[in-house]
Tab-separated table of C-alpha atoms in Angstrom:
chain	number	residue	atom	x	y	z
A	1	UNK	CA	0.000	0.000	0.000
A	2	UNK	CA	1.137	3.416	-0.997
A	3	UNK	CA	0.593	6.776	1.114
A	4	UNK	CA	0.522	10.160	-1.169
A	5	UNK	CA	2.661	13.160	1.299
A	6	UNK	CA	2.051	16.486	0.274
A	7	UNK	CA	4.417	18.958	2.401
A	8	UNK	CA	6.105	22.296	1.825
A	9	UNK	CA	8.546	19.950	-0.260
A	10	UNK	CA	6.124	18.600	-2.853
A	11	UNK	CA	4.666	15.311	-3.345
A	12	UNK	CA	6.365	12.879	-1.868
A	13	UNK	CA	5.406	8.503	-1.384
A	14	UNK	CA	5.130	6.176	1.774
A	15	UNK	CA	5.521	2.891	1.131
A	16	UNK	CA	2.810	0.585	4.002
A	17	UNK	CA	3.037	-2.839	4.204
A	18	UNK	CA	-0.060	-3.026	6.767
A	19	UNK	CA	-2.867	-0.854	5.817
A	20	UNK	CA	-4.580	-1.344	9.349
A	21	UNK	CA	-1.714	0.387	11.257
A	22	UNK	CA	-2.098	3.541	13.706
A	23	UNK	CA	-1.506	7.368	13.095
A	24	UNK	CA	1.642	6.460	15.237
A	25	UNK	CA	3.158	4.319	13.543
A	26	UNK	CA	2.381	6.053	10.189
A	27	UNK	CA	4.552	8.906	11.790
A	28	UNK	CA	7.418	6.334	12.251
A	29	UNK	CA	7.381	5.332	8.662
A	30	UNK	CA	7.510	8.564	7.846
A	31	UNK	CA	10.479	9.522	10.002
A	32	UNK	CA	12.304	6.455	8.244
A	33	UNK	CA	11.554	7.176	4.624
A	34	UNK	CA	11.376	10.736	4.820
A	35	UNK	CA	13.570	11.383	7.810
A	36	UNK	CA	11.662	13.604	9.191
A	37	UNK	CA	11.786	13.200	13.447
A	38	UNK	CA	8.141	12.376	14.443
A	39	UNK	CA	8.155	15.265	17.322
A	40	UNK	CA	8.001	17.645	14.083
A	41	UNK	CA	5.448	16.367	12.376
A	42	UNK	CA	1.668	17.528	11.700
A	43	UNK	CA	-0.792	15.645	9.748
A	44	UNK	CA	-4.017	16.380	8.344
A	45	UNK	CA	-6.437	15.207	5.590
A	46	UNK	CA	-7.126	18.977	4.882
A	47	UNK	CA	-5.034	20.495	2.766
A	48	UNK	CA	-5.068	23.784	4.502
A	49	UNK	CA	-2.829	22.518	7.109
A	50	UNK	CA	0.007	23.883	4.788
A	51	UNK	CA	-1.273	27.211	5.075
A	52	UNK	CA	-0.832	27.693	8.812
A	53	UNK	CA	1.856	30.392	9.755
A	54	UNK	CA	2.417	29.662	13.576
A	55	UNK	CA	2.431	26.880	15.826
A	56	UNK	CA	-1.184	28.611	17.540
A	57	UNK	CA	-2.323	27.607	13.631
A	58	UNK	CA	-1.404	23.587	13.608
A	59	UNK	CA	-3.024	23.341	16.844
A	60	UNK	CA	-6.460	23.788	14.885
A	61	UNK	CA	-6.014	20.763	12.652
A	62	UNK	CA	-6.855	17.804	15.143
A	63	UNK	CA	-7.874	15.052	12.859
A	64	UNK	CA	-5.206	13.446	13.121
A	65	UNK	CA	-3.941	14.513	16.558
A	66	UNK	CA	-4.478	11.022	17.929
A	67	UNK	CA	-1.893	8.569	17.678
A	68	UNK	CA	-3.698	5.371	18.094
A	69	UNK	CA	-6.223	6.163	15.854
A	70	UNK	CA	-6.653	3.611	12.916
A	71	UNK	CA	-5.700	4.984	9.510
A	72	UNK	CA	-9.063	2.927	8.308
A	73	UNK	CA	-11.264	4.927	10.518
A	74	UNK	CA	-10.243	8.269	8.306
A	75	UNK	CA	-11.121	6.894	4.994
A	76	UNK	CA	-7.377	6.397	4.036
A	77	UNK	CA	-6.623	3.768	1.738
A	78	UNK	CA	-3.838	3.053	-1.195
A	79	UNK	CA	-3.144	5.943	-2.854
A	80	UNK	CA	-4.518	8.833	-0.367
A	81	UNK	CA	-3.065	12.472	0.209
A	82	UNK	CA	-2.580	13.220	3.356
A	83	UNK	CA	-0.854	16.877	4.469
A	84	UNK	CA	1.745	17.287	6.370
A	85	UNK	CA	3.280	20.607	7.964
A	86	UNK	CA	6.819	19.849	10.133
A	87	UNK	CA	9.748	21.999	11.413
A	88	UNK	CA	13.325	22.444	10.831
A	89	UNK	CA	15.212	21.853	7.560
A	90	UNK	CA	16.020	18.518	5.381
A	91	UNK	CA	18.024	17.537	2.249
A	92	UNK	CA	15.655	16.041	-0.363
A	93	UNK	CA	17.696	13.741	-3.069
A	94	UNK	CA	17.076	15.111	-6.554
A	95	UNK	CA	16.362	12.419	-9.468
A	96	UNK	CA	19.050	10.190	-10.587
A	97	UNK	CA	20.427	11.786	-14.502
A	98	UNK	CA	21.916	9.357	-16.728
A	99	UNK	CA	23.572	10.975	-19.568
A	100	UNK	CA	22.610	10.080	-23.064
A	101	UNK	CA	23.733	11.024	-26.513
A	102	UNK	CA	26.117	13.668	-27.609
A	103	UNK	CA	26.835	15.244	-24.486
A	104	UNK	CA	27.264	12.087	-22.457
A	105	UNK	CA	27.406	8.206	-22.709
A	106	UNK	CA	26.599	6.866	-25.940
A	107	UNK	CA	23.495	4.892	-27.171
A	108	UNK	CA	23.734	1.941	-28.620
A	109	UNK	CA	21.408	-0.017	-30.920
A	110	UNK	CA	20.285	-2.298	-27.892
A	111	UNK	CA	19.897	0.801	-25.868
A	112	UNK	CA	17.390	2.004	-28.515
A	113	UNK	CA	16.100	-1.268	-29.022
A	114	UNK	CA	15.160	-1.625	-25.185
A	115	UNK	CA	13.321	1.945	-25.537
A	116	UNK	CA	11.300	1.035	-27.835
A	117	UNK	CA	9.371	-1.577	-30.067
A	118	UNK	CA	9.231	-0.577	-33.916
A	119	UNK	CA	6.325	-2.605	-35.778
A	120	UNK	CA	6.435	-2.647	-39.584
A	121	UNK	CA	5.587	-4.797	-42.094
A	122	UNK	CA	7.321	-8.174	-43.819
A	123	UNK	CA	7.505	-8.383	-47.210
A	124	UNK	CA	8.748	-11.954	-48.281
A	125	UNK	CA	7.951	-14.811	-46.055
A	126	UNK	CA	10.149	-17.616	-45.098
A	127	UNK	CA	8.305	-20.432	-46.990
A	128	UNK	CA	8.078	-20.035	-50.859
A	129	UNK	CA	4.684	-21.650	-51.466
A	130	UNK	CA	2.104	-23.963	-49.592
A	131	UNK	CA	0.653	-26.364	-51.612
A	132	UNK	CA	-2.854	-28.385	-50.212
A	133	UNK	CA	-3.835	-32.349	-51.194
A	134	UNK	CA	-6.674	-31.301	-53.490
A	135	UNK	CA	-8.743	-34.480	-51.346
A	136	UNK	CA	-7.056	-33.432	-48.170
A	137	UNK	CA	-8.507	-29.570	-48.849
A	138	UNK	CA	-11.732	-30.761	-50.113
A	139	UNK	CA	-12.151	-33.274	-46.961
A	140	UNK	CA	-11.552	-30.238	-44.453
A	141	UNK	CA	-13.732	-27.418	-47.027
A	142	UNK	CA	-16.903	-30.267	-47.180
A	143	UNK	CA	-17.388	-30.723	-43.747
A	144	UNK	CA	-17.451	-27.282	-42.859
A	145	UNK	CA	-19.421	-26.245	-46.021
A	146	UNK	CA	-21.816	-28.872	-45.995
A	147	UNK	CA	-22.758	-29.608	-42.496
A	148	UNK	CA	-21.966	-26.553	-39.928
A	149	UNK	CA	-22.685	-24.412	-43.329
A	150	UNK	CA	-19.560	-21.895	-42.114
A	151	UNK	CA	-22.049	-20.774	-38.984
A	152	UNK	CA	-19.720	-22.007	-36.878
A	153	UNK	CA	-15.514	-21.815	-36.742
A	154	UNK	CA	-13.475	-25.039	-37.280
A	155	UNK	CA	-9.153	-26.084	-37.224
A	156	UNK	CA	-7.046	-28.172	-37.607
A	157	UNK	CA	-3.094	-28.766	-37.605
A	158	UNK	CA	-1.820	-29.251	-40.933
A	159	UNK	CA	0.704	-32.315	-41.620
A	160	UNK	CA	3.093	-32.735	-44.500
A	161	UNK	CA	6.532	-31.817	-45.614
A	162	UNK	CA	8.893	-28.654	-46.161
A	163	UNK	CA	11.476	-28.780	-48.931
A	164	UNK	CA	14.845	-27.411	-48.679
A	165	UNK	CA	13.872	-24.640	-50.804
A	166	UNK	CA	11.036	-23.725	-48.199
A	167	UNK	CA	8.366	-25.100	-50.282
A	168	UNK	CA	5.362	-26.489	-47.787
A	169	UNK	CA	3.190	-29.022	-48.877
A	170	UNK	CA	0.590	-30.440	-46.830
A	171	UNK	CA	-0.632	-34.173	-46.949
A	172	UNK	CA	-3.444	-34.304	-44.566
A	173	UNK	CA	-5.016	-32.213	-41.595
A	174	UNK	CA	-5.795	-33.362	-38.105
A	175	UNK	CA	-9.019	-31.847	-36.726
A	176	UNK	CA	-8.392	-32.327	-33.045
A	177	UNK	CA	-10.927	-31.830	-30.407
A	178	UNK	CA	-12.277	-28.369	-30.239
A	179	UNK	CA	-15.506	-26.265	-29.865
A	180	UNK	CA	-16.476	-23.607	-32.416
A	181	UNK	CA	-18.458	-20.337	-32.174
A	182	UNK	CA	-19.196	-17.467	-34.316
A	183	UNK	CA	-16.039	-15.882	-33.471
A	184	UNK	CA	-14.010	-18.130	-31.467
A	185	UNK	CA	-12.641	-21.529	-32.098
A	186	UNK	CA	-11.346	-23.252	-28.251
A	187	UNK	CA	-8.851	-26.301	-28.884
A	188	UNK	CA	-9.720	-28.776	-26.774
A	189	UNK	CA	-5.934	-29.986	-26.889
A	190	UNK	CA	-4.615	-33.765	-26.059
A	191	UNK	CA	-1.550	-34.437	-25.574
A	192	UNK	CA	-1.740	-38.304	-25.859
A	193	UNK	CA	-3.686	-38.198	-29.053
A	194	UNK	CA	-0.826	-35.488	-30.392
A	195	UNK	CA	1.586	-37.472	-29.814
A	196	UNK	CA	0.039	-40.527	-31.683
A	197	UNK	CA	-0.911	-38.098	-34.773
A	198	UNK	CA	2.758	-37.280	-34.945
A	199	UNK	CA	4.012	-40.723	-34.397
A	200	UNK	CA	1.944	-41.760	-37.718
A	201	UNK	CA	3.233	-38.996	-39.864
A	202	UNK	CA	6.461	-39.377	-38.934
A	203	UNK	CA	6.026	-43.466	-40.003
A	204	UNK	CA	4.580	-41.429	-42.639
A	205	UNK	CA	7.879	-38.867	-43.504
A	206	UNK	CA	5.803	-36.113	-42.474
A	207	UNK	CA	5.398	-33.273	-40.282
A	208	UNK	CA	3.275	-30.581	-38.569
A	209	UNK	CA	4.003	-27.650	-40.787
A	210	UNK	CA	0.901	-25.735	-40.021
A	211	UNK	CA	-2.491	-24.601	-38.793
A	212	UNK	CA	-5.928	-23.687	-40.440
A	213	UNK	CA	-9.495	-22.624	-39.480
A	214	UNK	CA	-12.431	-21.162	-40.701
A	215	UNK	CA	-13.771	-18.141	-40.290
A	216	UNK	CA	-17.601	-17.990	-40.096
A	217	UNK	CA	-20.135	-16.712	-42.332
A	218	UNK	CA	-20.785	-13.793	-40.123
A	219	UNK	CA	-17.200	-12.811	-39.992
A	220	UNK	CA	-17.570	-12.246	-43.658
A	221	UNK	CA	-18.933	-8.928	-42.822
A	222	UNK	CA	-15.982	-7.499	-40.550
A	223	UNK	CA	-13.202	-5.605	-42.019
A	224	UNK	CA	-10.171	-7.391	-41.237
A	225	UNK	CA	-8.807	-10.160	-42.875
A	226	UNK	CA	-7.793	-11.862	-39.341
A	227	UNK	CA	-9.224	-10.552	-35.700
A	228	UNK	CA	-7.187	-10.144	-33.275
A	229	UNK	CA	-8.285	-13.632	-31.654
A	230	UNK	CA	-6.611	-15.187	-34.955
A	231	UNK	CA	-3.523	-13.626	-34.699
A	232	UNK	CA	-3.071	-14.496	-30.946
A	233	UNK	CA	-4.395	-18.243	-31.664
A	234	UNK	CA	-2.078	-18.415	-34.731
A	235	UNK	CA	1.028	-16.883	-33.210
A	236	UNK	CA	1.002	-18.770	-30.457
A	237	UNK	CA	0.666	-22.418	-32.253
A	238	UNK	CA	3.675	-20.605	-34.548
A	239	UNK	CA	5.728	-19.885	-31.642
A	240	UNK	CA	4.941	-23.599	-30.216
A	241	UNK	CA	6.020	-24.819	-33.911
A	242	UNK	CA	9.666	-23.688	-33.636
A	243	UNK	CA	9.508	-24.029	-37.053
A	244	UNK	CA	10.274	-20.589	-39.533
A	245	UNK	CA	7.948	-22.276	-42.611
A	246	UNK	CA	5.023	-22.408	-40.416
A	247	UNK	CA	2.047	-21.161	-42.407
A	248	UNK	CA	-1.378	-20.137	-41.269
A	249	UNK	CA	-4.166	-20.745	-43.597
A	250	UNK	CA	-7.499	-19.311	-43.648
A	251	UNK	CA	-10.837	-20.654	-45.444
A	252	UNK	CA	-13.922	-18.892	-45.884
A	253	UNK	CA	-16.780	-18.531	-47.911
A	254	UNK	CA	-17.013	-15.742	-50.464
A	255	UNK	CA	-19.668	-14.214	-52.344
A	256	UNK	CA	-18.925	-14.269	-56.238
A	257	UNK	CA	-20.619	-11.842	-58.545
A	258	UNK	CA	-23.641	-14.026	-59.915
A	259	UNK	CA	-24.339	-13.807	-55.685
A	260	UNK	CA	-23.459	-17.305	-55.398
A	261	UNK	CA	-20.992	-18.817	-52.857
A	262	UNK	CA	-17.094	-19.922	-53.673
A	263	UNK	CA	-15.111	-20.992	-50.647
A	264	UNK	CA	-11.620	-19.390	-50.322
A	265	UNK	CA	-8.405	-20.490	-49.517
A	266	UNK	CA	-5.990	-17.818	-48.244
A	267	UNK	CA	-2.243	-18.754	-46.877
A	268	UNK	CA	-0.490	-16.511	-44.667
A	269	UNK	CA	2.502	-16.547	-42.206
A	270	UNK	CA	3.058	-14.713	-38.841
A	271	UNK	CA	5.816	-12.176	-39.227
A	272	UNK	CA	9.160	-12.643	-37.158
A	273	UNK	CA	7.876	-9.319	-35.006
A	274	UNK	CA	4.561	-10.619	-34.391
A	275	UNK	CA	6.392	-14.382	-33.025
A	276	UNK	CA	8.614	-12.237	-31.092
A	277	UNK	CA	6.007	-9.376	-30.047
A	278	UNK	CA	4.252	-12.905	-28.669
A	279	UNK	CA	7.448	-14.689	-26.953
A	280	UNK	CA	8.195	-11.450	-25.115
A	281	UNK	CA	4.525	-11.025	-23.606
A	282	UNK	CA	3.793	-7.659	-25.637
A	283	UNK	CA	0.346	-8.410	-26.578
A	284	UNK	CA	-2.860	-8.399	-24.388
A	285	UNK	CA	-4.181	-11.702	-24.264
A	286	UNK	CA	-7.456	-10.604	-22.416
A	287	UNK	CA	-10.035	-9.222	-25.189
A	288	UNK	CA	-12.622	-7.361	-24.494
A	289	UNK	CA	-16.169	-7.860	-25.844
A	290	UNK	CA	-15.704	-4.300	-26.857
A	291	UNK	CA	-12.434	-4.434	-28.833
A	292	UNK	CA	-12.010	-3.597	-32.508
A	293	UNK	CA	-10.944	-7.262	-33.904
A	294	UNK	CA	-9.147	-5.820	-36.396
A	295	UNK	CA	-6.754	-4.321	-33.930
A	296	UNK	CA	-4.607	-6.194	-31.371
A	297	UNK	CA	-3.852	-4.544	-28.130
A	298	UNK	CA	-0.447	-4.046	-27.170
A	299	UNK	CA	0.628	-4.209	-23.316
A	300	UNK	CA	2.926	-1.327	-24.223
A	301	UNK	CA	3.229	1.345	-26.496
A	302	UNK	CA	5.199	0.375	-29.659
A	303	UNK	CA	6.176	2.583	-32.644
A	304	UNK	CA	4.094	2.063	-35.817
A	305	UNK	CA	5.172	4.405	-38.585
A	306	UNK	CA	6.555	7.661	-36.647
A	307	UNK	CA	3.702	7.473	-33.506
A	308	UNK	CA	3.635	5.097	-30.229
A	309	UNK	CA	0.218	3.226	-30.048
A	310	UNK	CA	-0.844	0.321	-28.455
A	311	UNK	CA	-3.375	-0.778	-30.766
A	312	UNK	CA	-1.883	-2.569	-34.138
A	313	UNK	CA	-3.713	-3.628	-37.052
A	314	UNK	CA	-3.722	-7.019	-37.346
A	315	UNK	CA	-2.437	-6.755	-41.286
A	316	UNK	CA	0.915	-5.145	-39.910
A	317	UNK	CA	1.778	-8.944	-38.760
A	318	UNK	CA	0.268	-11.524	-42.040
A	319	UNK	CA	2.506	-12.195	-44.838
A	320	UNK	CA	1.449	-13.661	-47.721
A	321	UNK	CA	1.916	-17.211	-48.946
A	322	UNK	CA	1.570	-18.558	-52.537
A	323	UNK	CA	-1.274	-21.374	-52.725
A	324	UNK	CA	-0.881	-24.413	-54.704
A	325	UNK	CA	-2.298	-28.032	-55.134
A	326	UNK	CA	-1.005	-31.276	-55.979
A	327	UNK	CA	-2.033	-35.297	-55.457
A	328	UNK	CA	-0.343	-37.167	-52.476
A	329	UNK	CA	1.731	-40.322	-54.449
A	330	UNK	CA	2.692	-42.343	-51.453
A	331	UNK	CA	6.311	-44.306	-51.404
A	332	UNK	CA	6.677	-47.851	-51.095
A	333	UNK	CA	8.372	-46.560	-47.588
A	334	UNK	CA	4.542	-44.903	-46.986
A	335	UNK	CA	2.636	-48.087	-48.094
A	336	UNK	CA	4.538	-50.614	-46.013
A	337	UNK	CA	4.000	-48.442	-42.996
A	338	UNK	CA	0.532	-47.934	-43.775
A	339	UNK	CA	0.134	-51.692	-44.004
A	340	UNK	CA	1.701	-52.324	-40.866
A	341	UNK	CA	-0.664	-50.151	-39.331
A	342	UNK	CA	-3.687	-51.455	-40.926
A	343	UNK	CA	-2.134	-54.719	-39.591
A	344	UNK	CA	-1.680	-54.069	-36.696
A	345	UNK	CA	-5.042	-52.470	-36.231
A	346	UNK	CA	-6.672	-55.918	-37.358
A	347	UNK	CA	-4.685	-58.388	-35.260
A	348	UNK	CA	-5.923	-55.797	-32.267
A	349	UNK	CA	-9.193	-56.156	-33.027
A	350	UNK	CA	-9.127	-60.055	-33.928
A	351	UNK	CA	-7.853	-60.794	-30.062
A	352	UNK	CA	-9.937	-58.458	-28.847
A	353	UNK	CA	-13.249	-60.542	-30.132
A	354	UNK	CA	-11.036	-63.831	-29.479
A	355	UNK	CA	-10.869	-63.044	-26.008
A	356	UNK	CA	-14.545	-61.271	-25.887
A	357	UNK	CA	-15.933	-64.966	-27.300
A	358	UNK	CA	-13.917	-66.896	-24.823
A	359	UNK	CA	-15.300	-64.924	-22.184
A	360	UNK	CA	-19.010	-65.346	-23.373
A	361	UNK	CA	-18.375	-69.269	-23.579
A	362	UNK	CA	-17.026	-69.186	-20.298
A	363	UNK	CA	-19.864	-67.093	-18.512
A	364	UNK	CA	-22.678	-70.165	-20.697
């Protein structure tokens, strides 16, 4: 708890650790941070205390006069002025200076750096192209086209491989447990189940190389290309990733000129600043109901062409990605691990009614 101590001197802090102490004490904290001997001291909550000219004139201000009396009973809390009118002389310490710049110690770029945050914009991204299974894409499109008919949002983690070149392609997507609204989409992550998804496409000579999601047909309507849930959701399974070809796509449902309805793929990555905006804890992760989603909310100002803001359109952190399609062809490597699954998978289930018939023979 802080006390606010206005004197002759200016405004000046005491630092409480109990708020329920005593006028008394209160004096003793401020003989210790302010060095000022208790015997001198006068308080008051009115502010006219420091306009008294004689001792005969402190004697009038009594609401504070006894010592025991609880600093609760006078309405003080964290943060209250209270006035204080002392004798005798004292040395107050100016502010520390630090020089800077020409005239003193020299500033250099992680001096500036720690000063401030500068936002701009990424041009190329680290991945050349994504290209989508045409029956993986369909698969993920259909369901969310045909049966929740885009009212709802839906994801998925996107498996598949990344060239040396920083071409991604991916293979298939893994719609782990999750619950969609209108504007948010909760993963319902498992662990166990992860790790079994990336067991097979590693069997598989795959990996996760990204994540997509739908936006809903009443997003359609907002101006922003991602909200400022998105970006938070997608920078933070991008962080996870580790991995600098992660790419973030985005499918929605578009209305062409005849007023009929195309769905849309769009591919994007998360720029380096927006990963490390993210890492360092920059961004506000509470949203409220209230908030522009095309803006994310900064915890601190950054710079953003010449001005310090805290609010950042989303668009300053997407870069573009090149779509394309192709056909998985599985290798003989693929196929024989695929049949070992599928093998394995039978024999499972072949004890498993073995046993289940031995059991029912037993219990006749």
């Amino acid at each position: 708890m802080m006390i606010r101590i206005r004197s002759r001197d200016g405004l000046e802090r005491v630092s409480i650790e109990n708020p329920n102490i005593t006028i008394s004490q209160l004096k003793t904290l401020i003989q210790n941070q302010l060095q000022i001997p208790i015997h001198n001291q006068t308080l008051s909550t009115n502010q006219n205390l420091l306009l008294a000219k004689s001792p005969p004139d402190l004697l009038q201000f009594t609401d504070m006069s006894n010592p025991n009396t609880p600093l609760s009973s006078l309405n003080i809390s964290h943060g209250s002025i209270i006035f204080l009118a002392y004798e005798g002389q004292r040395t107050i310490a100016g502010p520390a200076v630090h020089p800077a710049g020409s005239f003193g110690r020299k500033m250099t770029m992680d001096d500036l750096i720690a000063k401030q945050m500068r936002v701009t914009r990424q041009e190329n991204p680290h991945c050349d192209s994504v290209s989508f299974d045409r029956d993986c894409a369909n698969a993920f499109q259909h369901y969310v086209s045909e049966t929740l008919a885009f009212a709802v949002k839906r994801g998925g983690l996107m498996y598949g491989t990344v060239s040396e070149e920083g071409k991604v392609e991916v293979n298939f997507i893994y719609e782990l447990p999750q619950q969609g609204t209108e504007d948010i989409l909760l993963l319902l992550r498992d662990s166990d189940e992860e790790k079994l998804v990336e067991a097979i496409a590693a069997g598989l000579g795959m990996r996760r190389v990204g994540f997509i999601f739908t936006q809903s047909i009443t997003q359609d309507n907002k101006d922003y290309t991602l909200s400022n849930r998105e970006v938070l959701q997608a920078a933070e399974l991008h962080a996870e990733s580790g991995l600098k070809e992660w790419v973030t796509a985005v499918v929605k449902l578009d209305v062409n000129e005849d007023g009929g309805a195309d769905v849309h793929f769009e591919a994007f990555q998360m720029s380096d600043m927006c990963i490390r905006l993210f890492k360092e804890g920059w961004f506000e992760t509470e949203i409220r109901e209230d908030a522009d989603p095309k803006l994310s909310i900064m915890k601190k100002d950054v710079v953003v062409g010449s001005k310090d803001v805290k609010e950042v359109d989303n668009d300053f952190f997407l870069v573009v990605v090149k779509i394309l399609d192709h056909l998985v062809c599985f290798t003989s490597k693929s196929f024989a691990f695929l049949s070992y699954c599928l093998c394995l998978c039978f024999l499972i289930l072949f004890f498993f009614f073995f046993f289940f018939f031995i059991y029912i023979c037993a219990r006749v």
